[in-house]
PDB file of C-alpha atoms in Angstrom:
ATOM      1  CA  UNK A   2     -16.206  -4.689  -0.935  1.00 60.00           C
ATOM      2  CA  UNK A   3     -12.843  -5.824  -2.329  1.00 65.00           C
ATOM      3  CA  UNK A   4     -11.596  -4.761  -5.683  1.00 89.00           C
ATOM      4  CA  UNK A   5      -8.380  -6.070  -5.742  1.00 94.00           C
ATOM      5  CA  UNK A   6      -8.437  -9.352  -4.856  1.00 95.00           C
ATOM      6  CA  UNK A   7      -5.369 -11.617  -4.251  1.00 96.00           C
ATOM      7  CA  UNK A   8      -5.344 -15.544  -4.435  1.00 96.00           C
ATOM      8  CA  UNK A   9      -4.069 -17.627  -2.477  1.00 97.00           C
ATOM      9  CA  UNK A  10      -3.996 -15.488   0.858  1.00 97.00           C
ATOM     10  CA  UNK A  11      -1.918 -18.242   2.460  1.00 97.00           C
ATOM     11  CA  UNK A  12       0.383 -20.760   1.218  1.00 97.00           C
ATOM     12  CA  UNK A  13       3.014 -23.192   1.852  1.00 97.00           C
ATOM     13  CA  UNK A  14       5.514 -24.357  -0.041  1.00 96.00           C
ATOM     14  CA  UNK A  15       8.899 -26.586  -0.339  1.00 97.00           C
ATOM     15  CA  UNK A  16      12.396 -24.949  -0.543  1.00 97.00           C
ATOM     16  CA  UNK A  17      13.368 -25.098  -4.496  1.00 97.00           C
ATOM     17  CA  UNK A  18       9.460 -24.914  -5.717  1.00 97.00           C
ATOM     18  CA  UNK A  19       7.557 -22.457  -7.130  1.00 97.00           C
ATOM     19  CA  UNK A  20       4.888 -20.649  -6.652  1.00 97.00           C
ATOM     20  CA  UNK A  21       2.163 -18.061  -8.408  1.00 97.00           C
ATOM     21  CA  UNK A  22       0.117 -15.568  -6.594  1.00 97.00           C
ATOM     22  CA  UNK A  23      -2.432 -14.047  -8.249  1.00 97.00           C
ATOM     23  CA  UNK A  24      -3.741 -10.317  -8.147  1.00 96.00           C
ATOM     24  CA  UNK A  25      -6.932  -9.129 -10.039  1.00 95.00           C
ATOM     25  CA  UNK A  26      -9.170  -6.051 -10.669  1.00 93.00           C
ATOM     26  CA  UNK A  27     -12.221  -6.915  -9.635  1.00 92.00           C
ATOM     27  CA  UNK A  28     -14.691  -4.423 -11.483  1.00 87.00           C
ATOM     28  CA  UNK A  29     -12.219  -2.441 -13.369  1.00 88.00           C
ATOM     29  CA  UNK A  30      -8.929  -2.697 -15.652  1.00 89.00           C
ATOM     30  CA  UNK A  31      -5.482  -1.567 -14.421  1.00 86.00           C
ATOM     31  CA  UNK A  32      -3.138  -1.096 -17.325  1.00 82.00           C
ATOM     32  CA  UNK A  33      -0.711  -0.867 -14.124  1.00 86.00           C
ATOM     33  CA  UNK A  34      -0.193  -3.472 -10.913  1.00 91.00           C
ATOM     34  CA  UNK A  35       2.449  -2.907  -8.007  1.00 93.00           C
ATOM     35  CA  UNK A  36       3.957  -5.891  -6.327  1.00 96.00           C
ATOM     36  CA  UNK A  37       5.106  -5.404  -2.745  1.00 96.00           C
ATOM     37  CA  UNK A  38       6.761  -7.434  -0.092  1.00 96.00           C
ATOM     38  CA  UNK A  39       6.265  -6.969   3.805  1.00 96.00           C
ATOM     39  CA  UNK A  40       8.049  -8.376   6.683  1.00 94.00           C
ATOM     40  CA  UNK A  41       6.801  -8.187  10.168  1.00 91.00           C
ATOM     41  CA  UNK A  42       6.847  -4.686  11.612  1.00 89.00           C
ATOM     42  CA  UNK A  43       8.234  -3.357   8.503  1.00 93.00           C
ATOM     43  CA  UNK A  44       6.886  -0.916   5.795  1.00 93.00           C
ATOM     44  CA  UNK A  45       5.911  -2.418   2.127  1.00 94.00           C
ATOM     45  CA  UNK A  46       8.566  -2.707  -0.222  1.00 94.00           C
ATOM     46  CA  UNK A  47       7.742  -1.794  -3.452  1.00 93.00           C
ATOM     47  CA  UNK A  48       8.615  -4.914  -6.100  1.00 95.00           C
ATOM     48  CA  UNK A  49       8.072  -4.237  -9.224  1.00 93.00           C
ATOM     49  CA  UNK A  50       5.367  -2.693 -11.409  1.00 90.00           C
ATOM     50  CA  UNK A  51       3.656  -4.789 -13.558  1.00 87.00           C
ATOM     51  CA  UNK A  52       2.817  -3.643 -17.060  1.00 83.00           C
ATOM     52  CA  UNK A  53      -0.259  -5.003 -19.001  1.00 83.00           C
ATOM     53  CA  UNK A  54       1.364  -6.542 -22.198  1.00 82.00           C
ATOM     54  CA  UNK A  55       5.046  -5.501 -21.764  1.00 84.00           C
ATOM     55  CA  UNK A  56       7.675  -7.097 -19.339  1.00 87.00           C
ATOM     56  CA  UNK A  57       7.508  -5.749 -15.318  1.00 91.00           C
ATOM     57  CA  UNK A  58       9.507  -2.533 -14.500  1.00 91.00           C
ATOM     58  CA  UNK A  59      11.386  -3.942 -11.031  1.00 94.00           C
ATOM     59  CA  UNK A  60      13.313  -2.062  -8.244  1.00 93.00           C
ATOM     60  CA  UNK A  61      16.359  -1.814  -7.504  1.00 93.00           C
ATOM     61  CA  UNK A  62      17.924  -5.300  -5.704  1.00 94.00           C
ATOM     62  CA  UNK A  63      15.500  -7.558  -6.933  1.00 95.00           C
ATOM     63  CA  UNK A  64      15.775 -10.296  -8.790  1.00 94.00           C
ATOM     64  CA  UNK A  65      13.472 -10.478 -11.920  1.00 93.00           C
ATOM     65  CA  UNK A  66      14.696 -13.930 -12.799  1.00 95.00           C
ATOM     66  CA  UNK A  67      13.656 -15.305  -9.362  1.00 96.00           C
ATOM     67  CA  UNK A  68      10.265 -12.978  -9.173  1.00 97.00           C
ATOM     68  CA  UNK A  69       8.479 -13.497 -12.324  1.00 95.00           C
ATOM     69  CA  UNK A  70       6.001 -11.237 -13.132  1.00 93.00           C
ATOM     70  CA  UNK A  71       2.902 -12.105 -15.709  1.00 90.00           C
ATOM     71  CA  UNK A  72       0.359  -9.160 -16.631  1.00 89.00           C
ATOM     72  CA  UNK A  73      -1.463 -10.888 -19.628  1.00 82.00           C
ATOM     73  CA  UNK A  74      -4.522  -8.879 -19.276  1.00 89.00           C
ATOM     74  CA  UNK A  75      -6.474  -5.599 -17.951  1.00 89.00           C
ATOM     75  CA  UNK A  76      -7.529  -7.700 -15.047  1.00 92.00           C
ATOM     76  CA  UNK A  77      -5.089 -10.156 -14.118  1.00 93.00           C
ATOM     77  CA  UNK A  78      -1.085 -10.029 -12.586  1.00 94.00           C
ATOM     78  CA  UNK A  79       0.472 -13.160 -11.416  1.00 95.00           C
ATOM     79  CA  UNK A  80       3.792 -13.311  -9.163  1.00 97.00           C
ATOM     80  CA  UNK A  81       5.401 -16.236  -9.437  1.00 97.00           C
ATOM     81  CA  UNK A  82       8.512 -17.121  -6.817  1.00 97.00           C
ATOM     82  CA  UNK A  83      11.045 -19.670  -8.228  1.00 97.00           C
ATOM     83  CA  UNK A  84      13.292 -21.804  -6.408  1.00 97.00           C
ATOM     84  CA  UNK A  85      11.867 -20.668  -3.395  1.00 97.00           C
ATOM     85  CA  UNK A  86      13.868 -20.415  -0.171  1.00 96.00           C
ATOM     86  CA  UNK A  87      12.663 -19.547   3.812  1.00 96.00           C
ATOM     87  CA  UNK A  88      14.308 -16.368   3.313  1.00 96.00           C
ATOM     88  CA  UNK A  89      11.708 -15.559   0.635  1.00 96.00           C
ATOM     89  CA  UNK A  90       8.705 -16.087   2.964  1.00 97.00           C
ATOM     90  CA  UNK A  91       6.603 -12.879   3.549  1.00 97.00           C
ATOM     91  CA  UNK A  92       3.581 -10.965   3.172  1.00 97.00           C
ATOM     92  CA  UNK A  93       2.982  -9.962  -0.374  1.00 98.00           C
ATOM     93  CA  UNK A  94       0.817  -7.364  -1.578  1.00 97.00           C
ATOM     94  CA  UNK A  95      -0.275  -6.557  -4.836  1.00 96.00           C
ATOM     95  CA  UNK A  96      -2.526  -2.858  -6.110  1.00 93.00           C
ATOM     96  CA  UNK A  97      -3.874  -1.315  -8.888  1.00 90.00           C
ATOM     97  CA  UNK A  98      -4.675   1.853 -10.024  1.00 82.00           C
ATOM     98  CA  UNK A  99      -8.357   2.230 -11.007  1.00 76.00           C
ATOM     99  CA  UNK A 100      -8.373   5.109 -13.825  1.00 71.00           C
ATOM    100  CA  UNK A 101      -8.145   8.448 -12.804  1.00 64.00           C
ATOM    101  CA  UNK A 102      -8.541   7.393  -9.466  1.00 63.00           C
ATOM    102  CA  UNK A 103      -6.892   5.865  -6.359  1.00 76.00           C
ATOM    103  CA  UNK A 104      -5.014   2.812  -5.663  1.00 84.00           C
ATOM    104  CA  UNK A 105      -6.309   0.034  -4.072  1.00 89.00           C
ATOM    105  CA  UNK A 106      -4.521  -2.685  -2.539  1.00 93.00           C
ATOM    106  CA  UNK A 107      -5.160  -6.772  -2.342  1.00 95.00           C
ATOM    107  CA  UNK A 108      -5.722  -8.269   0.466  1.00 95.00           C
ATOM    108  CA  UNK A 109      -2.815 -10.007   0.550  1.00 97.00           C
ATOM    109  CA  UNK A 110      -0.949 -13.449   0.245  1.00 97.00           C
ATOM    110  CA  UNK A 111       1.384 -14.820   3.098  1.00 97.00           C
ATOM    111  CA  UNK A 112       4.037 -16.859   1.574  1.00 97.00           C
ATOM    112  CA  UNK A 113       6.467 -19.717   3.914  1.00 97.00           C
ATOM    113  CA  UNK A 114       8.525 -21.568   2.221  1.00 97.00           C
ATOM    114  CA  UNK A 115      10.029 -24.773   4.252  1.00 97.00           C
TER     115      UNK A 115
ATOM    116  CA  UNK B   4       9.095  11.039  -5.818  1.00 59.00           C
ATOM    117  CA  UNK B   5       8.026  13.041  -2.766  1.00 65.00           C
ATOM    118  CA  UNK B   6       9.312  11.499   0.287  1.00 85.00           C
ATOM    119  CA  UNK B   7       7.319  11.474   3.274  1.00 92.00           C
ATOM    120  CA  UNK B   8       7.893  11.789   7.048  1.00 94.00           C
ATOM    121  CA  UNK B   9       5.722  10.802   9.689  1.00 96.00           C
ATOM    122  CA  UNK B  10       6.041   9.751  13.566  1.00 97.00           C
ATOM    123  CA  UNK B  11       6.857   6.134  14.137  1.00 96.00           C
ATOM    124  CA  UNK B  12       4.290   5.960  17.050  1.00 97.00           C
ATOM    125  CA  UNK B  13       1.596   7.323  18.772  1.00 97.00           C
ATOM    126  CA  UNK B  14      -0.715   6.777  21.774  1.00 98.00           C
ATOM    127  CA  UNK B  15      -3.612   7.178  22.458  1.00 98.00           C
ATOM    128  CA  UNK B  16      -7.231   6.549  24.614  1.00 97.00           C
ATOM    129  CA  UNK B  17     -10.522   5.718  23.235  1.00 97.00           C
ATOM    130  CA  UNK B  18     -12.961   8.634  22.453  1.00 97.00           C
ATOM    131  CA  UNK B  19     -10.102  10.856  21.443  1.00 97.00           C
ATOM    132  CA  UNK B  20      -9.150  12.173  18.384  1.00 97.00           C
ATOM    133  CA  UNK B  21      -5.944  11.618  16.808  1.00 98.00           C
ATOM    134  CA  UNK B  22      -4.365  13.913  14.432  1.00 98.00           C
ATOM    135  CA  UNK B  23      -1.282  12.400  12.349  1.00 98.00           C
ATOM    136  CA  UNK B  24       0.905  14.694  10.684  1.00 97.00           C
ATOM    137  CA  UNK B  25       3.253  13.767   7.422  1.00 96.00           C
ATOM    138  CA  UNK B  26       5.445  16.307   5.961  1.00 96.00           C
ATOM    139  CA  UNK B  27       6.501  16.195   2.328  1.00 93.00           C
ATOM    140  CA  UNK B  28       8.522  19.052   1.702  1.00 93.00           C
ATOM    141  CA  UNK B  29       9.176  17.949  -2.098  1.00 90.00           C
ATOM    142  CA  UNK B  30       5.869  17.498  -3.351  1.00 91.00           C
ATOM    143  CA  UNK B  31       5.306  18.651  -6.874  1.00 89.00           C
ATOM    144  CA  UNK B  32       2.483  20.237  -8.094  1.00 90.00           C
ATOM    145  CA  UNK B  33       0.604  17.221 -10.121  1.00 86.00           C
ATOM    146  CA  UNK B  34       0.973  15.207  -6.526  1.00 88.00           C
ATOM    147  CA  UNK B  35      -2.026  14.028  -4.041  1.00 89.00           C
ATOM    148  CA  UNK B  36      -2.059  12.847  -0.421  1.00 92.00           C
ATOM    149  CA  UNK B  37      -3.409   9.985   0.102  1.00 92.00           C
ATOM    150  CA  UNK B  38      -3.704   8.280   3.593  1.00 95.00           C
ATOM    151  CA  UNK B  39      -3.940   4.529   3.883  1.00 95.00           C
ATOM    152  CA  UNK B  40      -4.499   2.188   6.950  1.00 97.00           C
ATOM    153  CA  UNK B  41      -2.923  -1.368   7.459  1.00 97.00           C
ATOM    154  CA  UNK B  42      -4.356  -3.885  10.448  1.00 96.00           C
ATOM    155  CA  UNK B  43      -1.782  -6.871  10.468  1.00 93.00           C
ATOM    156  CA  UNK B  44      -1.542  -9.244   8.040  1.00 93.00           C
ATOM    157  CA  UNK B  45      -4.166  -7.046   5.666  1.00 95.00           C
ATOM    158  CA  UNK B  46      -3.105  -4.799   2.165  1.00 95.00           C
ATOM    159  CA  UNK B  47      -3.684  -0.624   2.829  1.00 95.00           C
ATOM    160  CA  UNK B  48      -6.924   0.225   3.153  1.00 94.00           C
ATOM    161  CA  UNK B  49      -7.572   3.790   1.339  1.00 91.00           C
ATOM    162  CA  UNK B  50      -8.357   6.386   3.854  1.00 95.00           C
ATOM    163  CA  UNK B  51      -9.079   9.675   2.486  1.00 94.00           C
ATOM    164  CA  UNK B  52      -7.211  11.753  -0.304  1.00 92.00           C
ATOM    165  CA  UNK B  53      -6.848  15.244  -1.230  1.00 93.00           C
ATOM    166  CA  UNK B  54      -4.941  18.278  -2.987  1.00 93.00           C
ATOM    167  CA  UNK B  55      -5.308  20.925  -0.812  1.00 93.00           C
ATOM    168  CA  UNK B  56      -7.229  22.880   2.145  1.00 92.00           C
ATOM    169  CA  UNK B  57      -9.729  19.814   3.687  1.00 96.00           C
ATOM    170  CA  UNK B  58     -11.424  16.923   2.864  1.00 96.00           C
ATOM    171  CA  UNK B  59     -13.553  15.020   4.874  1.00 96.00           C
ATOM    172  CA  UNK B  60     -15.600  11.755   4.735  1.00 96.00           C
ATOM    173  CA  UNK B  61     -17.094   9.625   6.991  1.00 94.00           C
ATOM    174  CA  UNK B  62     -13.917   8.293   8.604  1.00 94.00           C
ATOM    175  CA  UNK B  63     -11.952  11.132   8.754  1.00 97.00           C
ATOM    176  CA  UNK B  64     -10.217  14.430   7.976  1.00 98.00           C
ATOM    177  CA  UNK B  65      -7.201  15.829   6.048  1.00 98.00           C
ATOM    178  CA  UNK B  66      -5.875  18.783   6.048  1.00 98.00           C
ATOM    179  CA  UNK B  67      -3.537  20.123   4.001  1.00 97.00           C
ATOM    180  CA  UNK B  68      -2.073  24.032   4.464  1.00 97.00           C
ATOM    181  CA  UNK B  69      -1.852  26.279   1.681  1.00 96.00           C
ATOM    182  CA  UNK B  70       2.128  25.419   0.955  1.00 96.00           C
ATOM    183  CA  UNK B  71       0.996  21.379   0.871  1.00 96.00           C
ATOM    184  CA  UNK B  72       4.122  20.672   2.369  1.00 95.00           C
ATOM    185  CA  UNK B  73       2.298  18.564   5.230  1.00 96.00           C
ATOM    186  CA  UNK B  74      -0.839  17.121   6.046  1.00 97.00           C
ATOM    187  CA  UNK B  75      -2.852  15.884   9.279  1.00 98.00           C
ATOM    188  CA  UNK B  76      -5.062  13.362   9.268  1.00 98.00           C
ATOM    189  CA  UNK B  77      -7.934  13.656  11.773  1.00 98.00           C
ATOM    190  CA  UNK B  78      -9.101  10.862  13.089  1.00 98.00           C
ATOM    191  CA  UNK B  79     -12.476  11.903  14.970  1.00 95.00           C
ATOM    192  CA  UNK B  80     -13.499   9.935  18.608  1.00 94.00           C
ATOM    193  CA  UNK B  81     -10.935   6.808  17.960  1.00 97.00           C
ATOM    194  CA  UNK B  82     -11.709   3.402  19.581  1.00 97.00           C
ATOM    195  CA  UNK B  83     -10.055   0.296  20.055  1.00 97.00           C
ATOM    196  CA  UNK B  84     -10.444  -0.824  16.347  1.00 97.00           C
ATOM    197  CA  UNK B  85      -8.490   2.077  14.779  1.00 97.00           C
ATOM    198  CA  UNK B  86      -5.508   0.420  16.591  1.00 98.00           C
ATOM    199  CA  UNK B  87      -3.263   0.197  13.017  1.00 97.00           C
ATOM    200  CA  UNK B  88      -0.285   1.729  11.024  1.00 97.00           C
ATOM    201  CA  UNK B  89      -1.067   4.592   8.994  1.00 98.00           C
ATOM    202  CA  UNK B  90       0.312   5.505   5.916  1.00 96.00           C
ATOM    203  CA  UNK B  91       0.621   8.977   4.477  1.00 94.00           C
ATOM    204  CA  UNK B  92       1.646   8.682   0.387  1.00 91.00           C
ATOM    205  CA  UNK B  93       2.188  11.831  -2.099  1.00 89.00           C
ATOM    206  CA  UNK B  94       1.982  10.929  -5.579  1.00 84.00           C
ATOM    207  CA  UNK B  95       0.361  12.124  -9.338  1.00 77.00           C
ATOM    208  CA  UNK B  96      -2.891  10.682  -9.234  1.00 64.00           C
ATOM    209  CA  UNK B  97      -3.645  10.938 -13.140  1.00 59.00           C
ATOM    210  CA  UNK B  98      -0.908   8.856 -14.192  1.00 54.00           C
ATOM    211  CA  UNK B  99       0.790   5.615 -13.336  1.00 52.00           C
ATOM    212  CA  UNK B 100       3.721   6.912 -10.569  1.00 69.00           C
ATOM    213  CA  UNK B 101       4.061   3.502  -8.246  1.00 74.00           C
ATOM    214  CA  UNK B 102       3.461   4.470  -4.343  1.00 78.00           C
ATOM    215  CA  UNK B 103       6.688   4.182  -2.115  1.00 79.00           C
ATOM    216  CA  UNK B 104       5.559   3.751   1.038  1.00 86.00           C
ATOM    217  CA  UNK B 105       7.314   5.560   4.175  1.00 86.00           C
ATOM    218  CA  UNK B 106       7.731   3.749   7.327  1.00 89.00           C
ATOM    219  CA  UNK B 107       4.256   4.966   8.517  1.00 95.00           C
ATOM    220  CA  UNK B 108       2.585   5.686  11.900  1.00 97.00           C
ATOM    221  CA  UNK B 109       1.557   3.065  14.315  1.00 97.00           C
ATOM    222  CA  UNK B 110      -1.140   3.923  16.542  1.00 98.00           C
ATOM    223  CA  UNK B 111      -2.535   2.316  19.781  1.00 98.00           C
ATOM    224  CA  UNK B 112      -5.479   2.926  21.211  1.00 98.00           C
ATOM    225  CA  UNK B 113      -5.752   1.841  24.826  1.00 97.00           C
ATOM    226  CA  UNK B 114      -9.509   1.772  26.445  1.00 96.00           C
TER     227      UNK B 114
END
């Protein structure tokens, strides 16, 4: 079964709203969660990493103020999109490292923004 | 971070097996290979990982020559289902190096 779950897997929203996805361990911590982006055909895009109790490392190009990233516990990193706009609609995948072991990967959370 | 280079595409029938290769000519000695496979709108599933020489599980196969500066994944008797992109990452596996993913290998299986 899954043990990085992501919530919602689909959702909708208005241009200039926000909205949170969430990612969580299921039956383990992870100090560490990776937030990537996917558009169609495309490879995953690493985001940013999110750091349990300390602000989110992000890449290169992207904007922290307009992807916030929460990691207030060993089980728990929210994304949040602000002021959404269509160009911000895409697949977004969140993972965690289990400890000492492999990453695993969410099943993913399909934003469109209208 | 070791970058990784596999084919974009590859064919082929049901019942056959598939071998992807990825090279990674800069890995560094703390790194592991780990394979991943992505149906459409789905995260990476985990594959198989390993070091070096082969590793096997019930899915597949990886092999991994003495210099590690490839692998090949095996993918034994395909069918229709293993239709997907595949994704071949090298990266330390005891500490908390983020994943950059390549632009992977999509493979069709036609009956």
């Amino acid at each position: 079964g899954a043990v990085v779950s992501q919530h919602p897997s689909r959702v909708i929203c208005k241009s200039g709203t926000s909205v949170k996805i969430e990612c969580r361990s299921l039956d383990f911590q992870a100090t560490t969660m990776f937030w990537y982006r996917q558009f169609p055909k495309q490879s995953l895009m690493l985001m940013a990493t999110s750091n349990e109790g300390s602000k989110a490392t992000y890449e290169q190009g992207v904007e922290k103020d307009k992807f916030l990233i929460n990691h207030a516990s060993l089980t728990l990193s929210t994304l949040t999109v602000t002021s959404a706009h269509p160009e911000d609609s895409s697949f977004y995948i969140c993972s965690a490292r289990r400890e000492g072991n492999t990453i695993y990967f969410g099943e993913g959370s399909w934003l469109t923004v209208v | 971070l070791a970058k990784t280079t596999q084919p974009i595409s590859m064919d082929s029938y049901e019942g056959q097996e598939v071998n992807i290769t990825c090279s990674h000519n800069n890995i560094a000695t703390n790194d592991y290979i780990t394979w991943y496979q992505q149906f459409p709108s789905q995260g990476p599933r985990f594959i198989i990982q390993g070091y070096k020489t082969k590793v096997t599980n019930e899915v597949a196969s990886l092999f991994i020559p003495a210099d590690r500066k490839s692998s090949t994944l095996s993918l034994p008797r395909v069918s229709l289902s293993d239709t997907a992109v595949y994704y071949c990452l090298v990266g330390d596996n005891t500490g908390f190096q983020k994943l950059v993913f390549g632009t992977g290998t999509r493979l069709l299986v036609s009956p």
